[in-house]
Amino acid sequence: MEQLAIFGGEKAKTTPWGTGKRFGDEELQQLKEALEQNTLFYFRGTKVNAMCDKFKKMYGANYCVATSSGTAAIHVALGAAGVTEGDEVIVAPMTDMGSMIGILFQNAIPVFADLDPRTYIMTAESIEKVITDKTKAVVVVHLAGNCAEMDEIMEVARKYNIKVIEDCAQAYETFYKGKRVGTFGDFGCFSLNDFKHISAGDGGMVLTNDEQNFYTAAKFADKNYDRWNSRNVHDGQIDFIAPNYRMNELTGAVGLAQIDRVEWICSRRNELGERLSAGIRDLPGVLIPEIKPHNKSSYWFYMFRIDEAAAGVSRNDFADALVAEGIPVGRGYGLFCAYDYNFFRNRSAYQGTHAPFDSKYYGGNVTYSKENCPGAELILKSAISFNINEFHTEQDIDEMIAAIRKVSAYYQSKK
């Protein structure tokens, strides 16, 4: 039996990780052209509009609104969907704060739907279970490049007349039944944060097929100004407050160049993720992510779970052994699920108050508890996550596979 590196053996990962440049001459050329316009304001320049045009055509959508971040994109979608004080919005418990900030800034109440422990995604069943007469919308988080079962979710949404906002921050070029996610719901939201598949440093995009949704979202992203009716900017005809989430021309220029890269990036990540799954799917107690046959993941990261009884080792010991083998890993998805944030437990989203939870427009009594989301808790306690990068080589993936198989074989031999 080969000795594990954590006990003094040789490491499985023996070569440097593949690397590459994310930005190049294309971005520099677009930035140069943006500066030469003598304006960086999105409505007077060309780069933000060109980026939106290119992205909506790629996705087969009718309209695209650019924003200052992915978090802003979700807030814009929520605002355009009419989410307001006293409403409930369903969201995943395993996600970035960006999925929830807009809900709270609209003085609405986040309600968490449980996750499938094999796909890590909320389901139509878990969503329907938490719908109330206060539910206005659901933010469907396509986690880690995998996707929700959108036909089933849209059926539930239509049944209860609730808006669907797809959080695709981690799911560029993710396909459900041959169609890109972000095009099923009322709005599809994307991030250009530096840690996503493509980057403009920050920035976001909102897709929609409905003309009214587009105009409402475009205004909501720009202080509720109607740029198509110039009088509206100055005549005081603003019906309700909205934030300033405008994208500038420099961000749009980089985003425009990056969109040309996204198909290759996601295709490469899919290839590498599938290679990794194929190499470890037979290991006892190693539960690879379930990508349903009609879906295609773009693997923003790779996460598998450990069934400790079948694997003969704890999740933490398995993870420690992989790190020693030269494979950096994370445990779960953060340290805890979103409902364990202090401001949920203490009802303190706004300093010095209990708003929006005690709003007179709400009157509900939402409960935040681990018991409500057993699937999410199981993922949190049993998952190991890896970075997947388009610059990884086949050898990188093969050495990852070798490390996982080595650790698995060692602990199987000790059972």
Tab-separated table of C-alpha atoms in Angstrom:
chain	number	residue	atom	x	y	z
A	1	MET	CA	0.000	0.000	0.000
A	2	GLU	CA	1.405	3.364	-1.073
A	3	GLN	CA	2.126	5.572	1.938
A	4	LEU	CA	0.188	8.816	2.126
A	5	ALA	CA	2.189	12.047	1.989
A	6	ILE	CA	0.609	13.124	5.272
A	7	PHE	CA	2.385	10.153	6.870
A	8	GLY	CA	5.703	10.716	5.113
A	9	GLY	CA	5.123	9.262	1.651
A	10	GLU	CA	5.752	10.915	-1.719
A	11	LYS	CA	3.256	13.508	-2.956
A	12	ALA	CA	0.896	12.583	-5.767
A	13	LYS	CA	1.127	16.080	-7.300
A	14	THR	CA	4.671	16.368	-8.618
A	15	THR	CA	4.449	18.983	-11.385
A	16	PRO	CA	3.633	22.722	-11.359
A	17	TRP	CA	0.025	23.678	-12.025
A	18	GLY	CA	-0.808	24.916	-15.503
A	19	THR	CA	-1.172	28.686	-15.754
A	20	GLY	CA	-2.202	31.248	-18.337
A	21	LYS	CA	-3.110	34.899	-18.925
A	22	ARG	CA	-6.729	35.965	-18.549
A	23	PHE	CA	-6.281	39.346	-20.239
A	24	GLY	CA	-4.388	40.411	-23.334
A	25	ASP	CA	-4.247	42.648	-26.387
A	26	GLU	CA	-7.991	42.388	-27.022
A	27	GLU	CA	-8.789	44.015	-23.672
A	28	LEU	CA	-6.117	46.674	-24.194
A	29	GLN	CA	-7.540	47.557	-27.610
A	30	GLN	CA	-11.073	47.851	-26.247
A	31	LEU	CA	-9.864	50.037	-23.366
A	32	LYS	CA	-7.955	52.284	-25.775
A	33	GLU	CA	-11.069	52.723	-27.896
A	34	ALA	CA	-13.158	53.481	-24.803
A	35	LEU	CA	-10.771	56.221	-23.684
A	36	GLU	CA	-10.657	57.725	-27.156
A	37	GLN	CA	-14.435	58.285	-27.032
A	38	ASN	CA	-13.828	61.153	-24.603
A	39	THR	CA	-16.643	59.846	-22.398
A	40	LEU	CA	-16.878	56.926	-20.003
A	41	PHE	CA	-20.616	57.296	-19.385
A	42	TYR	CA	-22.458	54.195	-20.530
A	43	PHE	CA	-25.356	55.963	-22.239
A	44	ARG	CA	-23.112	58.175	-24.369
A	45	GLY	CA	-20.385	55.654	-25.142
A	46	THR	CA	-20.419	52.462	-27.207
A	47	LYS	CA	-18.687	49.768	-25.159
A	48	VAL	CA	-21.367	48.936	-22.586
A	49	ASN	CA	-24.027	48.815	-25.293
A	50	ALA	CA	-21.832	46.664	-27.533
A	51	MET	CA	-21.135	44.274	-24.651
A	52	CYS	CA	-24.855	43.957	-23.897
A	53	ASP	CA	-25.641	43.373	-27.576
A	54	LYS	CA	-23.018	40.656	-27.883
A	55	PHE	CA	-24.081	38.908	-24.691
A	56	LYS	CA	-27.813	38.914	-25.387
A	57	LYS	CA	-27.200	37.556	-28.907
A	58	MET	CA	-25.021	34.775	-27.519
A	59	TYR	CA	-27.819	33.816	-25.129
A	60	GLY	CA	-30.674	34.347	-27.558
A	61	ALA	CA	-32.257	36.904	-25.229
A	62	ASN	CA	-34.120	40.025	-26.284
A	63	TYR	CA	-32.647	42.479	-23.784
A	64	CYS	CA	-29.616	42.993	-21.542
A	65	VAL	CA	-28.985	45.557	-18.799
A	66	ALA	CA	-25.405	46.179	-17.601
A	67	THR	CA	-24.726	46.771	-13.901
A	68	SER	CA	-21.804	47.572	-11.631
A	69	SER	CA	-21.619	44.054	-10.127
A	70	GLY	CA	-23.313	40.666	-10.043
A	71	THR	CA	-24.822	41.619	-6.688
A	72	ALA	CA	-26.236	44.733	-8.347
A	73	ALA	CA	-27.626	42.607	-11.179
A	74	ILE	CA	-29.682	40.556	-8.735
A	75	HIS	CA	-30.853	43.682	-6.902
A	76	VAL	CA	-31.895	45.237	-10.210
A	77	ALA	CA	-33.851	42.100	-11.133
A	78	LEU	CA	-35.569	42.111	-7.745
A	79	GLY	CA	-36.456	45.779	-8.092
A	80	ALA	CA	-37.759	45.268	-11.626
A	81	ALA	CA	-39.792	42.293	-10.398
A	82	GLY	CA	-41.565	44.594	-7.956
A	83	VAL	CA	-40.149	43.058	-4.783
A	84	THR	CA	-40.817	45.447	-1.924
A	85	GLU	CA	-41.239	45.722	1.847
A	86	GLY	CA	-43.111	42.823	3.383
A	87	ASP	CA	-42.519	40.399	0.508
A	88	GLU	CA	-40.742	37.079	0.870
A	89	VAL	CA	-38.099	35.946	-1.614
A	90	ILE	CA	-36.938	32.336	-1.714
A	91	VAL	CA	-33.192	31.790	-2.091
A	92	ALA	CA	-30.595	29.046	-1.627
A	93	PRO	CA	-28.897	28.691	1.778
A	94	MET	CA	-25.546	27.879	0.171
A	95	THR	CA	-24.592	30.947	-1.828
A	96	ASP	CA	-22.707	34.217	-1.718
A	97	MET	CA	-24.123	37.219	0.139
A	98	GLY	CA	-24.684	38.758	-3.279
A	99	SER	CA	-27.743	36.567	-3.747
A	100	MET	CA	-29.355	38.030	-0.612
A	101	ILE	CA	-28.244	41.667	-0.318
A	102	GLY	CA	-30.786	42.942	-2.839
A	103	ILE	CA	-33.613	41.112	-1.062
A	104	LEU	CA	-32.824	42.852	2.212
A	105	PHE	CA	-32.246	46.246	0.605
A	106	GLN	CA	-35.746	45.963	-0.815
A	107	ASN	CA	-36.886	45.393	2.786
A	108	ALA	CA	-38.039	41.918	1.809
A	109	ILE	CA	-37.530	38.708	3.756
A	110	PRO	CA	-35.166	35.945	2.540
A	111	VAL	CA	-36.618	32.452	2.923
A	112	PHE	CA	-34.339	29.482	2.343
A	113	ALA	CA	-35.204	26.432	0.244
A	114	ASP	CA	-33.236	23.247	0.825
A	115	LEU	CA	-30.711	21.789	-1.618
A	116	ASP	CA	-30.402	18.436	-3.321
A	117	PRO	CA	-27.320	16.862	-1.662
A	118	ARG	CA	-26.115	15.390	-4.957
A	119	THR	CA	-26.556	18.387	-7.283
A	120	TYR	CA	-26.178	21.128	-4.597
A	121	ILE	CA	-29.132	22.966	-6.180
A	122	MET	CA	-32.587	23.923	-4.869
A	123	THR	CA	-35.446	21.882	-6.309
A	124	ALA	CA	-39.022	22.596	-7.323
A	125	GLU	CA	-40.150	20.499	-4.354
A	126	SER	CA	-38.006	22.383	-1.828
A	127	ILE	CA	-39.152	25.712	-3.280
A	128	GLU	CA	-42.835	24.807	-3.177
A	129	LYS	CA	-42.493	23.667	0.419
A	130	VAL	CA	-41.625	27.209	1.602
A	131	ILE	CA	-43.989	29.239	-0.583
A	132	THR	CA	-46.486	31.372	1.373
A	133	ASP	CA	-48.983	34.062	0.462
A	134	LYS	CA	-46.100	36.532	0.988
A	135	THR	CA	-43.809	34.946	-1.632
A	136	LYS	CA	-43.056	37.367	-4.470
A	137	ALA	CA	-40.028	35.800	-6.154
A	138	VAL	CA	-37.457	33.041	-6.077
A	139	VAL	CA	-33.735	33.499	-6.740
A	140	VAL	CA	-32.602	30.206	-8.301
A	141	VAL	CA	-28.869	29.819	-7.650
A	142	HIS	CA	-27.101	27.663	-10.239
A	143	LEU	CA	-24.218	26.717	-7.953
A	144	ALA	CA	-20.720	25.798	-9.137
A	145	GLY	CA	-21.678	25.658	-12.816
A	146	ASN	CA	-24.412	23.060	-12.315
A	147	CYS	CA	-28.038	23.941	-12.973
A	148	ALA	CA	-31.469	23.620	-11.460
A	149	GLU	CA	-34.249	21.637	-13.099
A	150	MET	CA	-35.834	24.713	-14.636
A	151	ASP	CA	-38.916	23.159	-16.237
A	152	GLU	CA	-40.122	21.921	-12.864
A	153	ILE	CA	-39.278	25.215	-11.135
A	154	MET	CA	-41.043	27.282	-13.787
A	155	GLU	CA	-44.125	25.091	-13.418
A	156	VAL	CA	-44.214	25.827	-9.671
A	157	ALA	CA	-43.595	29.528	-10.287
A	158	ARG	CA	-46.490	29.761	-12.733
A	159	LYS	CA	-48.736	27.846	-10.342
A	160	TYR	CA	-48.163	30.413	-7.589
A	161	ASN	CA	-47.596	33.460	-9.824
A	162	ILE	CA	-44.117	34.216	-8.497
A	163	LYS	CA	-41.216	35.786	-10.374
A	164	VAL	CA	-38.121	33.720	-11.186
A	165	ILE	CA	-34.657	35.283	-11.047
A	166	GLU	CA	-31.792	33.040	-12.122
A	167	ASP	CA	-28.499	33.667	-10.328
A	168	CYS	CA	-25.973	32.596	-12.970
A	169	ALA	CA	-22.904	34.182	-11.370
A	170	GLN	CA	-21.246	30.740	-11.329
A	171	ALA	CA	-22.992	29.369	-14.392
A	172	TYR	CA	-21.857	30.927	-17.643
A	173	GLU	CA	-22.429	28.480	-20.518
A	174	THR	CA	-24.295	26.053	-18.280
A	175	PHE	CA	-26.948	24.182	-20.241
A	176	TYR	CA	-30.287	22.737	-19.200
A	177	LYS	CA	-31.828	20.511	-21.870
A	178	GLY	CA	-29.683	22.150	-24.536
A	179	LYS	CA	-30.530	25.730	-23.562
A	180	ARG	CA	-28.351	28.116	-21.559
A	181	VAL	CA	-29.480	28.859	-18.014
A	182	GLY	CA	-30.333	32.485	-17.467
A	183	THR	CA	-32.974	32.342	-20.198
A	184	PHE	CA	-35.737	30.401	-18.456
A	185	GLY	CA	-36.881	32.779	-15.726
A	186	ASP	CA	-38.087	36.353	-15.825
A	187	PHE	CA	-34.496	37.534	-15.348
A	188	GLY	CA	-31.052	35.938	-15.681
A	189	CYS	CA	-28.255	37.562	-13.661
A	190	PHE	CA	-24.523	37.251	-14.329
A	191	SER	CA	-21.343	38.467	-12.642
A	192	LEU	CA	-18.117	39.894	-14.073
A	193	ASN	CA	-16.402	39.700	-10.693
A	194	ASP	CA	-12.715	38.821	-10.888
A	195	PHE	CA	-13.349	35.328	-9.481
A	196	LYS	CA	-15.904	34.220	-12.073
A	197	HIS	CA	-15.440	32.437	-15.408
A	198	ILE	CA	-14.788	35.789	-17.085
A	199	SER	CA	-13.829	39.064	-15.437
A	200	ALA	CA	-14.025	42.796	-15.935
A	201	GLY	CA	-12.815	43.358	-12.378
A	202	ASP	CA	-16.457	43.728	-11.400
A	203	GLY	CA	-19.711	44.255	-13.222
A	204	GLY	CA	-22.868	42.348	-13.968
A	205	MET	CA	-25.550	41.720	-16.560
A	206	VAL	CA	-29.290	41.116	-16.433
A	207	LEU	CA	-30.994	39.266	-19.274
A	208	THR	CA	-34.716	39.349	-19.938
A	209	ASN	CA	-37.035	38.642	-22.857
A	210	ASP	CA	-39.783	41.024	-21.748
A	211	GLU	CA	-39.702	44.624	-22.976
A	212	GLN	CA	-41.326	46.087	-19.872
A	213	ASN	CA	-38.950	44.137	-17.629
A	214	PHE	CA	-36.069	45.615	-19.609
A	215	TYR	CA	-37.136	49.229	-19.249
A	216	THR	CA	-37.962	48.799	-15.577
A	217	ALA	CA	-34.594	47.108	-14.917
A	218	ALA	CA	-32.640	49.686	-16.945
A	219	LYS	CA	-34.213	52.514	-14.982
A	220	PHE	CA	-33.767	50.745	-11.639
A	221	ALA	CA	-30.037	50.373	-12.366
A	222	ASP	CA	-29.775	54.116	-13.022
A	223	LYS	CA	-31.539	55.884	-10.133
A	224	ASN	CA	-34.879	55.286	-11.863
A	225	TYR	CA	-33.966	57.742	-14.614
A	226	ASP	CA	-35.562	57.121	-17.988
A	227	ARG	CA	-32.670	57.756	-20.373
A	228	TRP	CA	-34.954	57.202	-23.348
A	229	ASN	CA	-37.054	60.179	-22.223
A	230	SER	CA	-34.535	62.881	-21.369
A	231	ARG	CA	-37.113	65.070	-19.612
A	232	ASN	CA	-37.568	62.393	-16.959
A	233	VAL	CA	-34.010	62.948	-15.701
A	234	HIS	CA	-34.751	66.551	-14.807
A	235	ASP	CA	-38.505	66.979	-14.365
A	236	GLY	CA	-38.832	65.135	-11.049
A	237	GLN	CA	-41.022	62.330	-12.351
A	238	ILE	CA	-39.416	59.592	-10.263
A	239	ASP	CA	-41.987	57.238	-8.777
A	240	PHE	CA	-39.760	55.460	-6.234
A	241	ILE	CA	-36.117	55.310	-5.237
A	242	ALA	CA	-33.627	53.106	-7.018
A	243	PRO	CA	-29.842	52.706	-6.671
A	244	ASN	CA	-27.029	53.825	-8.960
A	245	TYR	CA	-25.690	50.569	-10.395
A	246	ARG	CA	-24.477	51.895	-13.745
A	247	MET	CA	-21.622	50.168	-15.532
A	248	ASN	CA	-18.907	52.482	-16.880
A	249	GLU	CA	-17.324	52.261	-20.316
A	250	LEU	CA	-13.995	50.886	-19.044
A	251	THR	CA	-15.720	47.919	-17.416
A	252	GLY	CA	-17.820	47.478	-20.533
A	253	ALA	CA	-14.718	47.502	-22.726
A	254	VAL	CA	-13.049	44.696	-20.766
A	255	GLY	CA	-16.330	42.776	-20.574
A	256	LEU	CA	-16.750	43.080	-24.342
A	257	ALA	CA	-13.382	41.419	-24.925
A	258	GLN	CA	-13.956	38.793	-22.237
A	259	ILE	CA	-17.253	37.631	-23.717
A	260	ASP	CA	-15.289	36.409	-26.731
A	261	ARG	CA	-13.419	34.062	-24.384
A	262	VAL	CA	-16.319	32.644	-22.381
A	263	GLU	CA	-17.299	29.763	-24.672
A	264	TRP	CA	-13.760	28.361	-24.749
A	265	ILE	CA	-13.280	28.863	-21.003
A	266	CYS	CA	-16.467	27.052	-20.072
A	267	SER	CA	-15.998	24.305	-22.641
A	268	ARG	CA	-12.501	23.660	-21.280
A	269	ARG	CA	-13.720	23.611	-17.686
A	270	ASN	CA	-16.458	21.165	-18.631
A	271	GLU	CA	-13.892	18.900	-20.270
A	272	LEU	CA	-11.661	18.966	-17.193
A	273	GLY	CA	-14.508	18.522	-14.723
A	274	GLU	CA	-15.881	15.557	-16.625
A	275	ARG	CA	-12.386	14.037	-16.791
A	276	LEU	CA	-12.094	14.333	-13.016
A	277	SER	CA	-15.512	12.750	-12.442
A	278	ALA	CA	-14.699	9.853	-14.772
A	279	GLY	CA	-11.506	9.179	-12.837
A	280	ILE	CA	-13.072	8.914	-9.360
A	281	ARG	CA	-16.716	7.921	-9.853
A	282	ASP	CA	-16.045	4.277	-8.882
A	283	LEU	CA	-14.469	5.052	-5.497
A	284	PRO	CA	-16.449	3.846	-2.463
A	285	GLY	CA	-17.811	6.708	-0.390
A	286	VAL	CA	-16.729	9.386	-2.874
A	287	LEU	CA	-19.932	10.998	-4.159
A	288	ILE	CA	-19.204	13.015	-7.278
A	289	PRO	CA	-21.504	15.921	-8.219
A	290	GLU	CA	-24.567	14.751	-10.097
A	291	ILE	CA	-24.833	16.387	-13.500
A	292	LYS	CA	-28.060	15.079	-14.966
A	293	PRO	CA	-27.793	13.578	-18.486
A	294	HIS	CA	-29.702	16.466	-20.081
A	295	ASN	CA	-27.502	19.109	-18.423
A	296	LYS	CA	-23.994	20.471	-18.982
A	297	SER	CA	-21.914	22.011	-16.197
A	298	SER	CA	-19.303	24.718	-16.651
A	299	TYR	CA	-17.583	23.763	-13.349
A	300	TRP	CA	-16.916	27.089	-11.704
A	301	PHE	CA	-15.469	24.805	-9.072
A	302	TYR	CA	-15.617	21.060	-8.451
A	303	MET	CA	-17.147	19.642	-5.283
A	304	PHE	CA	-17.660	16.054	-4.186
A	305	ARG	CA	-18.945	14.616	-0.929
A	306	ILE	CA	-17.564	11.979	1.393
A	307	ASP	CA	-19.819	9.262	2.774
A	308	GLU	CA	-17.660	8.633	5.818
A	309	ALA	CA	-18.964	5.125	6.562
A	310	ALA	CA	-18.392	3.887	3.011
A	311	ALA	CA	-15.103	5.748	2.581
A	312	GLY	CA	-13.697	4.589	5.927
A	313	VAL	CA	-12.465	8.095	6.748
A	314	SER	CA	-13.845	11.421	7.898
A	315	ARG	CA	-14.331	14.250	5.435
A	316	ASN	CA	-11.766	16.356	7.294
A	317	ASP	CA	-9.104	13.630	7.322
A	318	PHE	CA	-9.675	12.965	3.631
A	319	ALA	CA	-9.265	16.685	2.915
A	320	ASP	CA	-6.115	16.949	5.048
A	321	ALA	CA	-4.599	13.993	3.214
A	322	LEU	CA	-5.287	15.607	-0.180
A	323	VAL	CA	-3.640	18.862	0.890
A	324	ALA	CA	-0.573	16.885	1.929
A	325	GLU	CA	-0.582	15.247	-1.518
A	326	GLY	CA	-0.232	18.711	-3.045
A	327	ILE	CA	-3.908	19.246	-3.913
A	328	PRO	CA	-5.380	22.432	-2.357
A	329	VAL	CA	-8.974	21.815	-1.269
A	330	GLY	CA	-11.720	23.497	0.686
A	331	ARG	CA	-14.281	22.030	3.043
A	332	GLY	CA	-17.957	22.481	2.271
A	333	TYR	CA	-18.999	25.820	0.834
A	334	GLY	CA	-17.792	28.235	3.475
A	335	LEU	CA	-18.026	27.515	7.174
A	336	PHE	CA	-21.801	27.654	7.501
A	337	CYS	CA	-25.008	28.163	5.580
A	338	ALA	CA	-26.389	31.644	5.046
A	339	TYR	CA	-29.145	31.363	7.649
A	340	ASP	CA	-26.427	31.125	10.314
A	341	TYR	CA	-25.172	34.652	9.626
A	342	ASN	CA	-25.473	36.801	12.735
A	343	PHE	CA	-27.889	39.227	11.138
A	344	PHE	CA	-30.356	36.428	10.417
A	345	ARG	CA	-30.104	34.882	13.862
A	346	ASN	CA	-30.317	38.303	15.558
A	347	ARG	CA	-32.768	39.883	13.068
A	348	SER	CA	-30.276	42.737	12.667
A	349	ALA	CA	-29.925	43.347	8.918
A	350	TYR	CA	-30.116	47.090	9.581
A	351	GLN	CA	-28.035	48.383	12.497
A	352	GLY	CA	-29.986	49.220	15.620
A	353	THR	CA	-33.273	47.827	14.298
A	354	HIS	CA	-34.987	44.536	13.537
A	355	ALA	CA	-35.994	45.693	10.058
A	356	PRO	CA	-37.196	44.297	7.759
A	357	PHE	CA	-38.251	41.313	9.858
A	358	ASP	CA	-40.588	43.340	12.064
A	359	SER	CA	-42.092	45.413	9.252
A	360	LYS	CA	-45.776	46.246	9.623
A	361	TYR	CA	-46.108	45.258	5.969
A	362	TYR	CA	-44.837	41.758	6.689
A	363	GLY	CA	-46.529	40.253	9.705
A	364	GLY	CA	-44.940	36.863	9.117
A	365	ASN	CA	-42.644	34.891	11.376
A	366	VAL	CA	-39.901	33.366	9.279
A	367	THR	CA	-37.736	30.760	11.036
A	368	TYR	CA	-34.031	30.345	10.346
A	369	SER	CA	-32.880	26.914	11.461
A	370	LYS	CA	-30.537	24.138	10.373
A	371	GLU	CA	-33.457	21.741	10.668
A	372	ASN	CA	-35.191	23.462	7.756
A	373	CYS	CA	-32.403	22.597	5.310
A	374	PRO	CA	-31.026	19.103	6.050
A	375	GLY	CA	-29.710	18.690	2.498
A	376	ALA	CA	-27.670	21.881	2.711
A	377	GLU	CA	-26.319	20.878	6.126
A	378	LEU	CA	-25.289	17.485	4.768
A	379	ILE	CA	-23.389	19.150	1.922
A	380	LEU	CA	-21.720	21.538	4.350
A	381	LYS	CA	-20.501	18.701	6.591
A	382	SER	CA	-19.425	16.241	3.917
A	383	ALA	CA	-18.165	18.190	0.883
A	384	ILE	CA	-14.644	18.746	-0.404
A	385	SER	CA	-14.144	21.399	-3.088
A	386	PHE	CA	-11.418	21.962	-5.691
A	387	ASN	CA	-10.527	24.791	-7.992
A	388	ILE	CA	-11.084	24.012	-11.662
A	389	ASN	CA	-9.215	26.303	-14.020
A	390	GLU	CA	-9.251	26.475	-17.803
A	391	PHE	CA	-5.445	26.610	-17.704
A	392	HIS	CA	-5.146	23.298	-15.890
A	393	THR	CA	-3.519	20.610	-17.976
A	394	GLU	CA	-4.615	17.007	-18.437
A	395	GLN	CA	-1.663	16.089	-16.229
A	396	ASP	CA	-2.984	18.379	-13.488
A	397	ILE	CA	-6.309	16.562	-13.554
A	398	ASP	CA	-4.658	13.139	-13.760
A	399	GLU	CA	-2.561	13.953	-10.690
A	400	MET	CA	-5.677	15.151	-8.865
A	401	ILE	CA	-7.331	11.846	-9.740
A	402	ALA	CA	-4.248	9.940	-8.603
A	403	ALA	CA	-4.235	11.777	-5.283
A	404	ILE	CA	-7.920	11.110	-4.615
A	405	ARG	CA	-7.574	7.446	-5.560
A	406	LYS	CA	-4.457	7.117	-3.416
A	407	VAL	CA	-6.185	8.544	-0.335
A	408	SER	CA	-9.291	6.451	-0.948
A	409	ALA	CA	-7.307	3.234	-1.371
A	410	TYR	CA	-5.329	3.857	1.809
A	411	TYR	CA	-8.384	4.285	4.014
A	412	GLN	CA	-10.227	1.423	2.324
A	413	SER	CA	-7.325	-0.807	3.291
A	414	LYS	CA	-7.745	0.233	6.939
A	415	LYS	CA	-11.441	-0.638	7.153
